[in-house]
PDB file of C-alpha atoms in Angstrom:
ATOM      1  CA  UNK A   1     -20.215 -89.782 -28.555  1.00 47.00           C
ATOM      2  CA  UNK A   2     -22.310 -86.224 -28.360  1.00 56.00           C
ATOM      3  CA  UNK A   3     -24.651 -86.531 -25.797  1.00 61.00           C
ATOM      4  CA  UNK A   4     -28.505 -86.210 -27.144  1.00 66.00           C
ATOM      5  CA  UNK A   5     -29.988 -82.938 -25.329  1.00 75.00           C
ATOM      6  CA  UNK A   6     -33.149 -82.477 -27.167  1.00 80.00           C
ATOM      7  CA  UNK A   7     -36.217 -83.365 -26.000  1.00 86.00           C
ATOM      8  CA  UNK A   8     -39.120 -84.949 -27.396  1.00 90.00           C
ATOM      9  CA  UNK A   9     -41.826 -81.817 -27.054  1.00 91.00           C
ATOM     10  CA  UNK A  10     -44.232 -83.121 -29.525  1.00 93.00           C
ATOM     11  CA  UNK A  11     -44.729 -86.622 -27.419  1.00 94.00           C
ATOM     12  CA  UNK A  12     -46.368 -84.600 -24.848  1.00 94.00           C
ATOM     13  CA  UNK A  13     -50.033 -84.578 -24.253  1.00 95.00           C
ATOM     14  CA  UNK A  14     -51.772 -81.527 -26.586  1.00 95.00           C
ATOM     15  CA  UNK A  15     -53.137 -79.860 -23.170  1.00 96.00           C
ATOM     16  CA  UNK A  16     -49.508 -80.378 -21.729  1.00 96.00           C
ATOM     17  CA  UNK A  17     -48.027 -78.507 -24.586  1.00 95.00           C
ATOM     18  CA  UNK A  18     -50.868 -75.898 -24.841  1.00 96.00           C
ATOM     19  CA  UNK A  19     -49.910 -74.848 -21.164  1.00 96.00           C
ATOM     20  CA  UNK A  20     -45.956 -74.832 -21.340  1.00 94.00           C
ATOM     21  CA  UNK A  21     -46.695 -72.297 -24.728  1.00 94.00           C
ATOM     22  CA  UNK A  22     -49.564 -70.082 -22.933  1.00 94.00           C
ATOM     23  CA  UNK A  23     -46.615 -69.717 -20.233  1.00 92.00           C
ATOM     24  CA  UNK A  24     -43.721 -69.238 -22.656  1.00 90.00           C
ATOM     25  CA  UNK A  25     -45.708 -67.147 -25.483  1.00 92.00           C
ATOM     26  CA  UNK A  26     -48.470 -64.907 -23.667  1.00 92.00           C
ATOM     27  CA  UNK A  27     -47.789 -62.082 -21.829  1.00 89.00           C
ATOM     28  CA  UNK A  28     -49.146 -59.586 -19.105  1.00 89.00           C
ATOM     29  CA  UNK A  29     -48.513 -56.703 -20.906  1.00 88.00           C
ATOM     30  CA  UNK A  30     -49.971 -55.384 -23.980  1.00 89.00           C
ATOM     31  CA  UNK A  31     -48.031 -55.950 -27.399  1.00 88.00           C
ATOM     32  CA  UNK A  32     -46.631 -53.283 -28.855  1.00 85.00           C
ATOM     33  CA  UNK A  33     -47.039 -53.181 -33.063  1.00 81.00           C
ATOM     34  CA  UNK A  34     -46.464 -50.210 -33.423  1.00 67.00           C
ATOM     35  CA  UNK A  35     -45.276 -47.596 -31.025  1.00 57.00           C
ATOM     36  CA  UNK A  36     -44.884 -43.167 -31.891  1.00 52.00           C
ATOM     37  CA  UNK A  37     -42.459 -42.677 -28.951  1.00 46.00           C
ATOM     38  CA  UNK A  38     -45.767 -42.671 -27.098  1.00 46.00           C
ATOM     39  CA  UNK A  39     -44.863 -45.680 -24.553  1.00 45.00           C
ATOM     40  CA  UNK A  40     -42.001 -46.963 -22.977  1.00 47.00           C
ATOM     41  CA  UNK A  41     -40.132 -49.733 -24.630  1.00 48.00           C
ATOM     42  CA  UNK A  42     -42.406 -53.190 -23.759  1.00 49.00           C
ATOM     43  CA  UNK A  43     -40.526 -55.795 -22.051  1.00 48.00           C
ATOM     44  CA  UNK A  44     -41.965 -58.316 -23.912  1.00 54.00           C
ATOM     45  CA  UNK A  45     -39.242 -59.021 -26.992  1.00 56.00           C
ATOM     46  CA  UNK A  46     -40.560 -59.778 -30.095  1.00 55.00           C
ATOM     47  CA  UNK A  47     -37.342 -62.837 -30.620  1.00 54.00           C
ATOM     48  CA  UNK A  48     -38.856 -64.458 -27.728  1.00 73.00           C
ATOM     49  CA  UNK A  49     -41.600 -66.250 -30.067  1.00 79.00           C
ATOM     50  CA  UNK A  50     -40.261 -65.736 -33.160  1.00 83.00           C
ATOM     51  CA  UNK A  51     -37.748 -68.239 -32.095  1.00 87.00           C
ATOM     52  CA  UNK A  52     -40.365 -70.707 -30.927  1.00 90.00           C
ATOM     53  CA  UNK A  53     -42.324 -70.156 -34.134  1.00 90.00           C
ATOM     54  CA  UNK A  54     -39.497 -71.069 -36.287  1.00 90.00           C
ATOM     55  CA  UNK A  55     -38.602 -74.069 -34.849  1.00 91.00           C
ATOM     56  CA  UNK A  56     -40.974 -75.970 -37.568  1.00 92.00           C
ATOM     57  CA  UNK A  57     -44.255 -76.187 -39.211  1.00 94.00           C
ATOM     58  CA  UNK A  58     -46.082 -77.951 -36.423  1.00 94.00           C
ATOM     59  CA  UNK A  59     -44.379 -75.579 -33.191  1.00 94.00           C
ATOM     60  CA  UNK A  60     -45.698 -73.101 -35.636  1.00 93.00           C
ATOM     61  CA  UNK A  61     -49.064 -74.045 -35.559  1.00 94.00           C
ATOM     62  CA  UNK A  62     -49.776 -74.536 -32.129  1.00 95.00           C
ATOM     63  CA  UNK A  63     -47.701 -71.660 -30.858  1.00 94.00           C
ATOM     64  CA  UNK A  64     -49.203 -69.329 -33.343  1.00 93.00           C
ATOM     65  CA  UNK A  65     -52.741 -70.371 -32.372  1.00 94.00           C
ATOM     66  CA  UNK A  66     -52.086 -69.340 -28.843  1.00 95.00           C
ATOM     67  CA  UNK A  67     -50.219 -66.260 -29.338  1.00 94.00           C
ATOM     68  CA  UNK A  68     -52.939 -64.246 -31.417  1.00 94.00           C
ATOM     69  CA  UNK A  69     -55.602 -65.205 -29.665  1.00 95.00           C
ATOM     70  CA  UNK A  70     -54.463 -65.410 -26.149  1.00 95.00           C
ATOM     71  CA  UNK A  71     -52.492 -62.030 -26.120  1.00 94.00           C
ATOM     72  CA  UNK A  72     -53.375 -57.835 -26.348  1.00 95.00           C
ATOM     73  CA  UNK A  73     -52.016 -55.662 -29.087  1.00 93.00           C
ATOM     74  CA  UNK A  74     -51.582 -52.170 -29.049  1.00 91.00           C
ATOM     75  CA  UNK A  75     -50.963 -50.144 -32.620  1.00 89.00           C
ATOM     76  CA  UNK A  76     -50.040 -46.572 -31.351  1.00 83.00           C
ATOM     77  CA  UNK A  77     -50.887 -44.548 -34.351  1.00 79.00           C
ATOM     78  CA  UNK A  78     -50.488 -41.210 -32.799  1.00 72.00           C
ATOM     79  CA  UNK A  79     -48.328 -39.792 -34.824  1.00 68.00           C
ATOM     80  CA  UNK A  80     -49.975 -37.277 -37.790  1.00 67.00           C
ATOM     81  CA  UNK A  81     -49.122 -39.929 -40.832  1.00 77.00           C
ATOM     82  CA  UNK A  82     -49.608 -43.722 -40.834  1.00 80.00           C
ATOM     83  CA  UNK A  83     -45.805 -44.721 -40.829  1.00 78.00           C
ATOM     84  CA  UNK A  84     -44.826 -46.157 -44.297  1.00 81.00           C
ATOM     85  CA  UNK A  85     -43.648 -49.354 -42.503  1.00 80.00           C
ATOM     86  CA  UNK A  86     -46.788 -50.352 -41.609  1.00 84.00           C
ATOM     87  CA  UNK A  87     -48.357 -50.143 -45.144  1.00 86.00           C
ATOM     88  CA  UNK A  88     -45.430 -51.191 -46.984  1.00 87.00           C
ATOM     89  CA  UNK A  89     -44.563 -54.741 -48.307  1.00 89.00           C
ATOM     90  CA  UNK A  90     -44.529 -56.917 -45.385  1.00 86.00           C
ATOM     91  CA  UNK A  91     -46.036 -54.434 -43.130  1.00 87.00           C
ATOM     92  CA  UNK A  92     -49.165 -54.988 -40.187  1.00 88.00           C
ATOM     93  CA  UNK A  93     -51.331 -53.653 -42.445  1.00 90.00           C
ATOM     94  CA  UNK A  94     -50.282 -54.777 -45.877  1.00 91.00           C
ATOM     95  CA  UNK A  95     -51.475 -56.968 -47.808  1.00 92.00           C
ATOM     96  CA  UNK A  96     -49.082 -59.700 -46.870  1.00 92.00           C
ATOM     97  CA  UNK A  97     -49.954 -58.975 -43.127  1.00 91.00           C
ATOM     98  CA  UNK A  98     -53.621 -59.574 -43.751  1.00 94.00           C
ATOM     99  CA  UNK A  99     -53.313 -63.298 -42.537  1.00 94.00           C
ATOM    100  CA  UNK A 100     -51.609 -62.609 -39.547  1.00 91.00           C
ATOM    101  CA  UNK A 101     -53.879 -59.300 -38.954  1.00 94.00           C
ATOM    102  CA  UNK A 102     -57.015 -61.437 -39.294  1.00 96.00           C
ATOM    103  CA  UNK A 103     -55.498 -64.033 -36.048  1.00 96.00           C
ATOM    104  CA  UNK A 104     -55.542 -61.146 -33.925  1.00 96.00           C
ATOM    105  CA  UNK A 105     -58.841 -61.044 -31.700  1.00 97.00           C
ATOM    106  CA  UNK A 106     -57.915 -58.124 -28.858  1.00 97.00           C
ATOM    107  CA  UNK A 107     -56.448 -54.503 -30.047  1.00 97.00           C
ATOM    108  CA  UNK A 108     -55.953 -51.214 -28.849  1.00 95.00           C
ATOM    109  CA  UNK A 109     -55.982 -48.648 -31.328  1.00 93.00           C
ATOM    110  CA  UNK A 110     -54.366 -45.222 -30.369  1.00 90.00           C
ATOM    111  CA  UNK A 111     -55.447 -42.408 -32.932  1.00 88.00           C
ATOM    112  CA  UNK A 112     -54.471 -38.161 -33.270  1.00 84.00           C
ATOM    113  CA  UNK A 113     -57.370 -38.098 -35.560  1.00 82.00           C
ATOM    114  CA  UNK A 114     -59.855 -39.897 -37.143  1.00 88.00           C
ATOM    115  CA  UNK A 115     -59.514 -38.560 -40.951  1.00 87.00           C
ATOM    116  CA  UNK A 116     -58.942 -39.764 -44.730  1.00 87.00           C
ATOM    117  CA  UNK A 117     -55.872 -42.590 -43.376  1.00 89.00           C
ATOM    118  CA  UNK A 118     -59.056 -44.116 -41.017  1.00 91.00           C
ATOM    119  CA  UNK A 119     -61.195 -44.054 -43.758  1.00 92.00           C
ATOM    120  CA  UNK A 120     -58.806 -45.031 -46.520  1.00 92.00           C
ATOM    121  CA  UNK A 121     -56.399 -47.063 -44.247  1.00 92.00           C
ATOM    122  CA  UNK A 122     -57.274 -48.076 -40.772  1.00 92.00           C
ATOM    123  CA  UNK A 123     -61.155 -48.455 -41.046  1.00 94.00           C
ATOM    124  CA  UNK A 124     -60.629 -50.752 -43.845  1.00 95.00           C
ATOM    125  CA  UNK A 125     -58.283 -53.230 -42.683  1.00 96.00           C
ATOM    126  CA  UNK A 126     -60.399 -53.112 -38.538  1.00 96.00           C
ATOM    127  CA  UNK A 127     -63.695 -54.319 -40.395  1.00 97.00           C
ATOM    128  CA  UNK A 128     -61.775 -56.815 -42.071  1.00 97.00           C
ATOM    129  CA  UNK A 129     -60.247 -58.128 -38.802  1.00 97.00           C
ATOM    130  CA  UNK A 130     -64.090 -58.213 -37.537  1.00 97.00           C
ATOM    131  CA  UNK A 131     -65.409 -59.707 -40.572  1.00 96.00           C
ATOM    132  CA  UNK A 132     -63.045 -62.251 -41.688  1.00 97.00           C
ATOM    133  CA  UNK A 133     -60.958 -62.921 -38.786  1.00 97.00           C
ATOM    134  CA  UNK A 134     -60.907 -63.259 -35.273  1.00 97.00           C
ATOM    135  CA  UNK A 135     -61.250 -59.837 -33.502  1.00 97.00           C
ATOM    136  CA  UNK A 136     -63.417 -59.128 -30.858  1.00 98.00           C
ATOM    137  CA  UNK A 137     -62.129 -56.777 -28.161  1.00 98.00           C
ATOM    138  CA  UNK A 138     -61.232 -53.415 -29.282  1.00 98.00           C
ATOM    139  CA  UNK A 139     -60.303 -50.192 -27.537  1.00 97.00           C
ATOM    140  CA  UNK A 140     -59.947 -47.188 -29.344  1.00 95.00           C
ATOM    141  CA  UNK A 141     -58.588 -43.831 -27.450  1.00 93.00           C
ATOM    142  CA  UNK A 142     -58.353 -40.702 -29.171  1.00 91.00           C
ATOM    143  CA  UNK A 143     -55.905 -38.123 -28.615  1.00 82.00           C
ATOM    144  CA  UNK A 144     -53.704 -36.022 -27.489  1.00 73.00           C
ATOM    145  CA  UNK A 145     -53.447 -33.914 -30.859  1.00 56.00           C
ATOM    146  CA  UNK A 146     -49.921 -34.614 -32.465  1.00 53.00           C
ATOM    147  CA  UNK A 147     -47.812 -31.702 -32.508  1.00 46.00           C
ATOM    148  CA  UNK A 148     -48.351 -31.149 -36.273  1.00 42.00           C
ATOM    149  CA  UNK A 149     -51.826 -30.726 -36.110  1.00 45.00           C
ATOM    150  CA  UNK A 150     -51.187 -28.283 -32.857  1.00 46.00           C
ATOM    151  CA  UNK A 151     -52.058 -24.989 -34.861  1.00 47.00           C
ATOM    152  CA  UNK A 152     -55.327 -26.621 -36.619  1.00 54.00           C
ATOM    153  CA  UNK A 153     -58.615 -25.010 -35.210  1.00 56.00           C
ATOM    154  CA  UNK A 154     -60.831 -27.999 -33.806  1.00 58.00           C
ATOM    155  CA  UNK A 155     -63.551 -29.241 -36.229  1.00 66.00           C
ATOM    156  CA  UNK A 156     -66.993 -29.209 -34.233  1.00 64.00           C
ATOM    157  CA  UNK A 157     -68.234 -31.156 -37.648  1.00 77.00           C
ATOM    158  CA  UNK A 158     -65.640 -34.057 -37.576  1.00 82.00           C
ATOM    159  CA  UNK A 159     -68.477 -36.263 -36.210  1.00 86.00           C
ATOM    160  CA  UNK A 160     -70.791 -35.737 -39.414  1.00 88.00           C
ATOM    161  CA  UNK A 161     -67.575 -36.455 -41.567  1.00 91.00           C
ATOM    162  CA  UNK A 162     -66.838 -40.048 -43.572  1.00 92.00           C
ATOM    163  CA  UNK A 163     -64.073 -41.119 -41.419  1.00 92.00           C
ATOM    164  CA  UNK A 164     -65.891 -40.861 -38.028  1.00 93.00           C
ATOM    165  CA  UNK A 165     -69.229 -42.224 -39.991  1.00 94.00           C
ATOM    166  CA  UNK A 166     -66.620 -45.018 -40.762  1.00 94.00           C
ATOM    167  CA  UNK A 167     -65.114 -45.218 -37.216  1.00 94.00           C
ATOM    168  CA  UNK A 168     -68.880 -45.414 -35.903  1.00 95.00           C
ATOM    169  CA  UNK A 169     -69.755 -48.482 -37.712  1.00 95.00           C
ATOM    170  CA  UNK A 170     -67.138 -50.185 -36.821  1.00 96.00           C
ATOM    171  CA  UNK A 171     -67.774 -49.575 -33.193  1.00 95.00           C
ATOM    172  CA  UNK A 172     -71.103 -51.008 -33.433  1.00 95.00           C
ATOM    173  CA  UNK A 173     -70.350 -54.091 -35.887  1.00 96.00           C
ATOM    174  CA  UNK A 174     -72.398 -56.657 -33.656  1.00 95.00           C
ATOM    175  CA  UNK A 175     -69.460 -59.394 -33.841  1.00 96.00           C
ATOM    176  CA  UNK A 176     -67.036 -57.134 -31.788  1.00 97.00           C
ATOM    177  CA  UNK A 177     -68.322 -58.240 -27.833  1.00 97.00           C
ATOM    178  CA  UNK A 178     -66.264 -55.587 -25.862  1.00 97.00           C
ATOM    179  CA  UNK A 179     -65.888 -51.736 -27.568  1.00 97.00           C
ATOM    180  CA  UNK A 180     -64.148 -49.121 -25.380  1.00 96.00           C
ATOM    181  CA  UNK A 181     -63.737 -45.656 -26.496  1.00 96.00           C
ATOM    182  CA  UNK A 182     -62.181 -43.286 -24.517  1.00 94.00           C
ATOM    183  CA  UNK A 183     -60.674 -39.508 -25.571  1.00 91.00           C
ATOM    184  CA  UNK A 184     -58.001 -37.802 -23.694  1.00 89.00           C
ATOM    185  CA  UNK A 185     -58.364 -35.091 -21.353  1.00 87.00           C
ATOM    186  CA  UNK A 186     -58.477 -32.254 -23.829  1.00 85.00           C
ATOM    187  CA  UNK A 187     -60.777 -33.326 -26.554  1.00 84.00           C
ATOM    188  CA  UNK A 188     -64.073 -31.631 -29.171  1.00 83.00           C
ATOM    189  CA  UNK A 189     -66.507 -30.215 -26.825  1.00 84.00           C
ATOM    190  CA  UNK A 190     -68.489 -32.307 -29.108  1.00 86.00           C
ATOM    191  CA  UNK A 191     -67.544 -35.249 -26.904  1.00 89.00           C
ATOM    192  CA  UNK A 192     -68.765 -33.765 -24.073  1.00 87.00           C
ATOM    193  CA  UNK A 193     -72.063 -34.862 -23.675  1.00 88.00           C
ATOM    194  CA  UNK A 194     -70.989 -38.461 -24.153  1.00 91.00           C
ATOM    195  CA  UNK A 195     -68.583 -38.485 -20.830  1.00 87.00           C
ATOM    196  CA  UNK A 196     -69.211 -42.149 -18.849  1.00 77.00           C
ATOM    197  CA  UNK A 197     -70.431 -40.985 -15.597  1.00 69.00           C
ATOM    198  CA  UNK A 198     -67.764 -41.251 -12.755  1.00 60.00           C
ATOM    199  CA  UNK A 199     -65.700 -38.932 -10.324  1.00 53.00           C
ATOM    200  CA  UNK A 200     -66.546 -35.592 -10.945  1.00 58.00           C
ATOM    201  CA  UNK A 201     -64.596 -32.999 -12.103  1.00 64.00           C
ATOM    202  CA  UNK A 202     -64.111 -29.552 -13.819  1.00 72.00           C
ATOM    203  CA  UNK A 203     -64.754 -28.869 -17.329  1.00 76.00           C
ATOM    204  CA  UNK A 204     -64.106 -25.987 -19.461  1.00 77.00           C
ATOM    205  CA  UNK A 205     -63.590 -24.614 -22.449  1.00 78.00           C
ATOM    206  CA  UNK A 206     -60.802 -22.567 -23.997  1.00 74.00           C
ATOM    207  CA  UNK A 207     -60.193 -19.626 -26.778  1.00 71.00           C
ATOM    208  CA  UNK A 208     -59.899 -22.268 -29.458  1.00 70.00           C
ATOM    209  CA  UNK A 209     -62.841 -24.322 -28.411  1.00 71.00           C
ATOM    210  CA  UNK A 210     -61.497 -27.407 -26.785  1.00 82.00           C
ATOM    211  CA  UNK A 211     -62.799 -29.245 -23.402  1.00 83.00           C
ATOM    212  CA  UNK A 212     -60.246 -29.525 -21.058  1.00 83.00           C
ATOM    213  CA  UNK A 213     -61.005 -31.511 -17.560  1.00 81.00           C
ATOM    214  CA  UNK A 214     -59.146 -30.273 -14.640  1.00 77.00           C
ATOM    215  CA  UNK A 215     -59.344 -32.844 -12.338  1.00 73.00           C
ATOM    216  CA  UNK A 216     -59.627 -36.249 -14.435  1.00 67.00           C
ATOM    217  CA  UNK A 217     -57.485 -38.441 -15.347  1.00 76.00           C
ATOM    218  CA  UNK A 218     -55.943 -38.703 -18.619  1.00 85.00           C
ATOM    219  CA  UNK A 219     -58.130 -40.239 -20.616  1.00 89.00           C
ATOM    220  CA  UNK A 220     -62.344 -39.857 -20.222  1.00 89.00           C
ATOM    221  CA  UNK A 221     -64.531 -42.849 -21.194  1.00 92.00           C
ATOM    222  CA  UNK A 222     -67.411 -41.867 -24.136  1.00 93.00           C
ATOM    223  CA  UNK A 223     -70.322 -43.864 -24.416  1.00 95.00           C
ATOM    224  CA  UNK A 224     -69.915 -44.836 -28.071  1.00 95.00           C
ATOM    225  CA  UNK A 225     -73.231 -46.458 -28.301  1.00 95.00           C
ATOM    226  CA  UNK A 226     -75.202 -42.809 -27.557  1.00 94.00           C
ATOM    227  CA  UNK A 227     -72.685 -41.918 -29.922  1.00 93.00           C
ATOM    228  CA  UNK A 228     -73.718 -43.886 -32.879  1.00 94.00           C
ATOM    229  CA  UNK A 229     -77.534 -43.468 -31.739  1.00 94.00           C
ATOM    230  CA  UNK A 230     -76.993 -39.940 -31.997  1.00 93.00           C
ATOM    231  CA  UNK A 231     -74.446 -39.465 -34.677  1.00 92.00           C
ATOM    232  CA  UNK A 232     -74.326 -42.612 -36.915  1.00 85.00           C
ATOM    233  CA  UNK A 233     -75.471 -43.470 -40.296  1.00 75.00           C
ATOM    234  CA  UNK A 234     -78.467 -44.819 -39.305  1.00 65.00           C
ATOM    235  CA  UNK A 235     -77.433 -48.322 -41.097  1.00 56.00           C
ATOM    236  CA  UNK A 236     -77.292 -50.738 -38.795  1.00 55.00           C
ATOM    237  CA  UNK A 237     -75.240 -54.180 -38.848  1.00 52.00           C
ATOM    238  CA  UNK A 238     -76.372 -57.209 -38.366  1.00 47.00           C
ATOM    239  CA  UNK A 239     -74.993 -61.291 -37.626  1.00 53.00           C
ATOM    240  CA  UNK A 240     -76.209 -63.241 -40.136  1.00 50.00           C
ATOM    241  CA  UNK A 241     -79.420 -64.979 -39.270  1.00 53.00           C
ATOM    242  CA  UNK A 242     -80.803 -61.777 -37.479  1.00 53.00           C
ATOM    243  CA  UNK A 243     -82.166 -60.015 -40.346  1.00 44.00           C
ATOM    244  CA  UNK A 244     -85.900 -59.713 -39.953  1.00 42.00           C
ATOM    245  CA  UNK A 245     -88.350 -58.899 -43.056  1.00 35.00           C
TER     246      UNK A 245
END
């Protein structure tokens, strides 16, 4: 007679069960959804839940719960086009992904640019995730330029432009309770005044217009909040129940 090997998982006190999947399902490192050669490859492998979440409706459930909520994503868009596999049928930011988008409540965001795929694209389905689902971390670095975009001249203007408008309310939508913006090392002198305050170190400027710190590291935390004050629409949003008449 074949021995019996399963165990009985779902007997198990809820807490119990919550603590064996926070060990099994969240991880120290970010989450990788999408990665432009940018990182190394995570060490976290995406079968490792997927096989927990199939195991039925309920394992689903519970695991599912924890794994959104509990761990960091990372979308690396720093290539020069939004990869077709992450608009396409199925894709994070399809319409079929919206549910699982929406679970999500801490993201980085790596970006070339901020232009018409933010606005169109990216902006869109962020405010959503705010909105109508669970996100409220979100750290947003900018840069470096992708090698496609290497020969543009710098806009000094992009800041005044829809998709950075865009980008700048979604920064300060009051439901998100930690923003981070940074921009790498060479960046829009335009950022320049907006540098957090920290180790000093040597700015300047080159032939094509472009800050370049010296002796920084990589990337150089802006104070988005002077940044909408100074450059936003001037529309502010507000939790319902705040509004005052």
């Amino acid at each position: 007679m074949a021995a019996n090997n399963s165990f009985p998982f779902f007997d198990l006190p809820a807490e119990l069960r919550s603590a064996i999947l926070t060990e099994l399902l969240v991880s120290n490192t970010s989450i990788i959804l999408h990665d432009s050669t940018f990182f190394s490859r995570p060490l976290f492998s995406p079968a490792s839940f997927l096989n927990v979440f199939l195991v039925n409706m309920q394992m689903y459930q519970e695991a599912s719960a924890i794994f959104y909520s509990q761990n960091r994503f990372t979308l690396n868009a720093h290539s020069h086009r939004l990869p077709v596999h992450l608009t396409s049928r199925g894709g994070f930011l399809s319409e079929e992904g919206q549910d699982a988008r929406r679970r999500i409540r801490s993201l980085n965001l790596y970006l070339t640019r901020v232009g018409g795929e933010f606005e169109r694209v990216l902006g869109p389905a962020l405010s959503d995730m705010v909105l109508n689902g669970s996100l409220r971390a979100l750290g947003l670095r900018l840069g470096p330029p992708s090698a496609l975009g290497a020969t543009r001249a710098p806009d000094p203007d992009m800041v005044q432009r829809p998709p950075f408008q865009a980008l700048l309310r979604l920064l300060a939508d009051p439901y998100l309770e930690k923003v981070e913006l940074l921009a790498w090392k060479v960046h829009l002198t335009v950022f320049c005044p907006f540098h957090r305050k920290g180790n000093p170190s040597i700015e300047s400027v080159d032939d094509s217009g472009l800050a370049i710190l010296r002796n920084n590291p990589s990337w150089v935390e802006l104070d988005w909040r002077a940044m909408v004050e100074v450059y936003g629409p001037g529309e502010k949003i507000v939790r319902v129940g705040e509004r005052k008449y």
